[in-house]
C-alpha positions as a printed NumPy array, in Angstrom:
array([[ 99.18 ,  99.078, 135.158],
       [ 97.814,  98.547, 131.699],
       [ 99.769,  96.843, 128.98 ],
       [ 98.662,  96.86 , 125.346],
       [ 99.961,  94.692, 122.525],
       [ 98.863,  95.238, 118.907],
       [ 98.74 ,  92.471, 116.317],
       [ 97.68 ,  92.208, 112.717],
       [ 99.6  ,  94.754, 110.791],
       [101.086,  94.03 , 107.38 ],
       [101.109,  94.794, 103.691],
       [ 97.923,  94.865, 101.634],
       [ 96.951,  96.176,  98.319],
       [ 94.625,  99.197,  97.967],
       [ 91.047,  98.176,  98.269],
       [ 91.925,  95.294, 100.513],
       [ 91.139,  94.678, 104.239],
       [ 93.029,  94.088, 107.428],
       [ 91.991,  93.545, 111.034],
       [ 94.093,  94.887, 113.816],
       [ 93.819,  93.408, 117.277],
       [ 94.862,  94.87 , 120.587],
       [ 95.312,  92.661, 123.699],
       [ 94.92 ,  94.53 , 126.984],
       [ 96.053,  93.476, 130.392],
       [ 94.429,  94.426, 133.615],
       [ 91.475,  93.248, 135.633],
       [ 89.388,  96.328, 134.831],
       [ 89.35 ,  96.209, 131.062],
       [ 85.657,  96.878, 131.164],
       [ 86.426, 100.239, 132.604],
       [ 88.808, 101.317, 129.777],
       [ 87.909, 103.503, 126.874],
       [ 89.928, 102.253, 123.958],
       [ 91.216, 104.053, 120.96 ],
       [ 93.271, 103.589, 117.781],
       [ 95.668, 106.224, 116.548],
       [ 98.144, 106.186, 113.642],
       [101.293, 107.905, 112.814],
       [103.385, 108.518, 109.75 ],
       [107.084, 109.205, 110.438],
       [107.676, 112.977, 110.826],
       [104.007, 113.834, 111.537],
       [101.731, 114.046, 114.461],
       [ 99.987, 110.998, 115.854],
       [ 96.348, 111.206, 114.605],
       [ 93.112, 109.87 , 115.913],
       [ 91.472, 107.023, 113.972],
       [ 88.732, 105.454, 116.084],
       [ 87.611, 104.999, 119.741],
       [ 85.155, 103.119, 121.71 ],
       [ 83.75 , 103.881, 125.148],
       [ 84.356, 101.769, 128.214],
       [ 80.715, 100.68 , 128.01 ],
       [ 80.95 ,  99.82 , 124.322],
       [ 77.898, 101.976, 123.711],
       [ 79.557, 104.833, 121.906],
       [ 82.223, 105.068, 119.277],
       [ 83.947, 107.855, 117.34 ],
       [ 85.723, 107.862, 113.989],
       [ 87.988, 110.311, 112.116],
       [ 86.257, 111.601, 109.048],
       [ 88.866, 109.992, 106.833],
       [ 87.95 , 106.456, 107.929],
       [ 84.226, 106.708, 108.519],
       [ 82.381, 104.043, 106.624],
       [ 85.557, 102.02 , 106.035],
       [ 86.855, 101.172, 109.569],
       [ 84.998,  99.644, 112.531],
       [ 86.148,  99.497, 116.042],
       [ 84.85 ,  96.809, 118.33 ],
       [ 85.722,  95.107, 121.725],
       [ 85.418,  91.736, 123.336],
       [ 85.232,  92.028, 127.088],
       [ 85.549,  88.257, 127.636],
       [ 88.96 ,  88.288, 125.787],
       [ 90.158,  91.759, 126.85 ],
       [ 90.564,  92.498, 123.147],
       [ 89.868,  95.561, 120.938],
       [ 89.714,  95.291, 117.207],
       [ 89.972,  97.626, 114.238],
       [ 88.496,  96.252, 111.079],
       [ 89.867,  98.178, 108.162],
       [ 88.135,  97.798, 104.722],
       [ 88.615,  99.575, 101.402],
       [ 92.17 , 100.466, 102.4  ],
       [ 93.921, 103.303, 100.58 ],
       [ 97.674, 104.132, 100.331],
       [ 97.08 , 107.052, 102.591],
       [ 96.14 , 104.702, 105.389],
       [ 99.748, 103.614, 105.482],
       [101.091, 104.301, 109.033],
       [102.096, 102.761, 112.336],
       [ 98.868, 102.069, 114.234],
       [ 98.697, 102.36 , 118.004],
       [ 96.191, 101.046, 120.464],
       [ 95.488, 103.221, 123.468],
       [ 93.617, 102.922, 126.741],
       [ 91.82 , 105.638, 128.725],
       [ 91.115, 104.663, 132.343],
       [ 89.123, 107.766, 133.326],
       [ 85.626, 106.326, 132.618],
       [ 84.846, 108.95 , 130.064],
       [ 81.308, 108.637, 128.633],
       [ 82.223, 109.967, 125.21 ],
       [ 85.23 , 108.119, 123.7  ],
       [ 88.219, 110.518, 123.462],
       [ 89.712, 111.666, 120.137],
       [ 92.765, 113.402, 121.554],
       [ 95.998, 111.538, 122.242],
       [ 96.318, 113.478, 125.621],
       [ 93.125, 111.645, 126.802],
       [ 94.886, 108.271, 126.741],
       [ 97.395, 107.238, 129.389],
       [ 98.535, 103.938, 128.079],
       [ 99.832, 103.002, 124.623],
       [100.976,  99.837, 122.778],
       [104.134,  99.617, 120.81 ],
       [102.468, 100.03 , 117.476],
       [102.051,  97.819, 114.396],
       [102.934,  98.821, 110.819],
       [100.229,  98.902, 108.087],
       [101.313,  99.402, 104.542],
       [ 98.841,  99.811, 101.639],
       [100.28 ,  99.557,  98.271],
       [ 98.758, 101.223,  95.225]])
């Protein structure tokens, strides 16, 4: 069983930065591909960023490329999403997700992830 807990959401002005953290349980964290998704109420949950179980590959949505960076710390069982140059359209609930299938290329579809955190709100004011 994998449990995920997101931390670090909040309110920030446009142009500012936030770092989201995701703490993962489980003895085989090094085997999990990890992803970040976001959702605005009434819309579909959308892909933001993902990193492979090996840490050697990552993927980003076009809307966040060059502004967001995903990383992981195997010693701490943590995944991070550094968000810079935030825009009001980045406002959403952000979810951490785990893929335990040892996929070589980090998944971008929500159906590729079997475990989800409870989400953390990020609000960017204009």
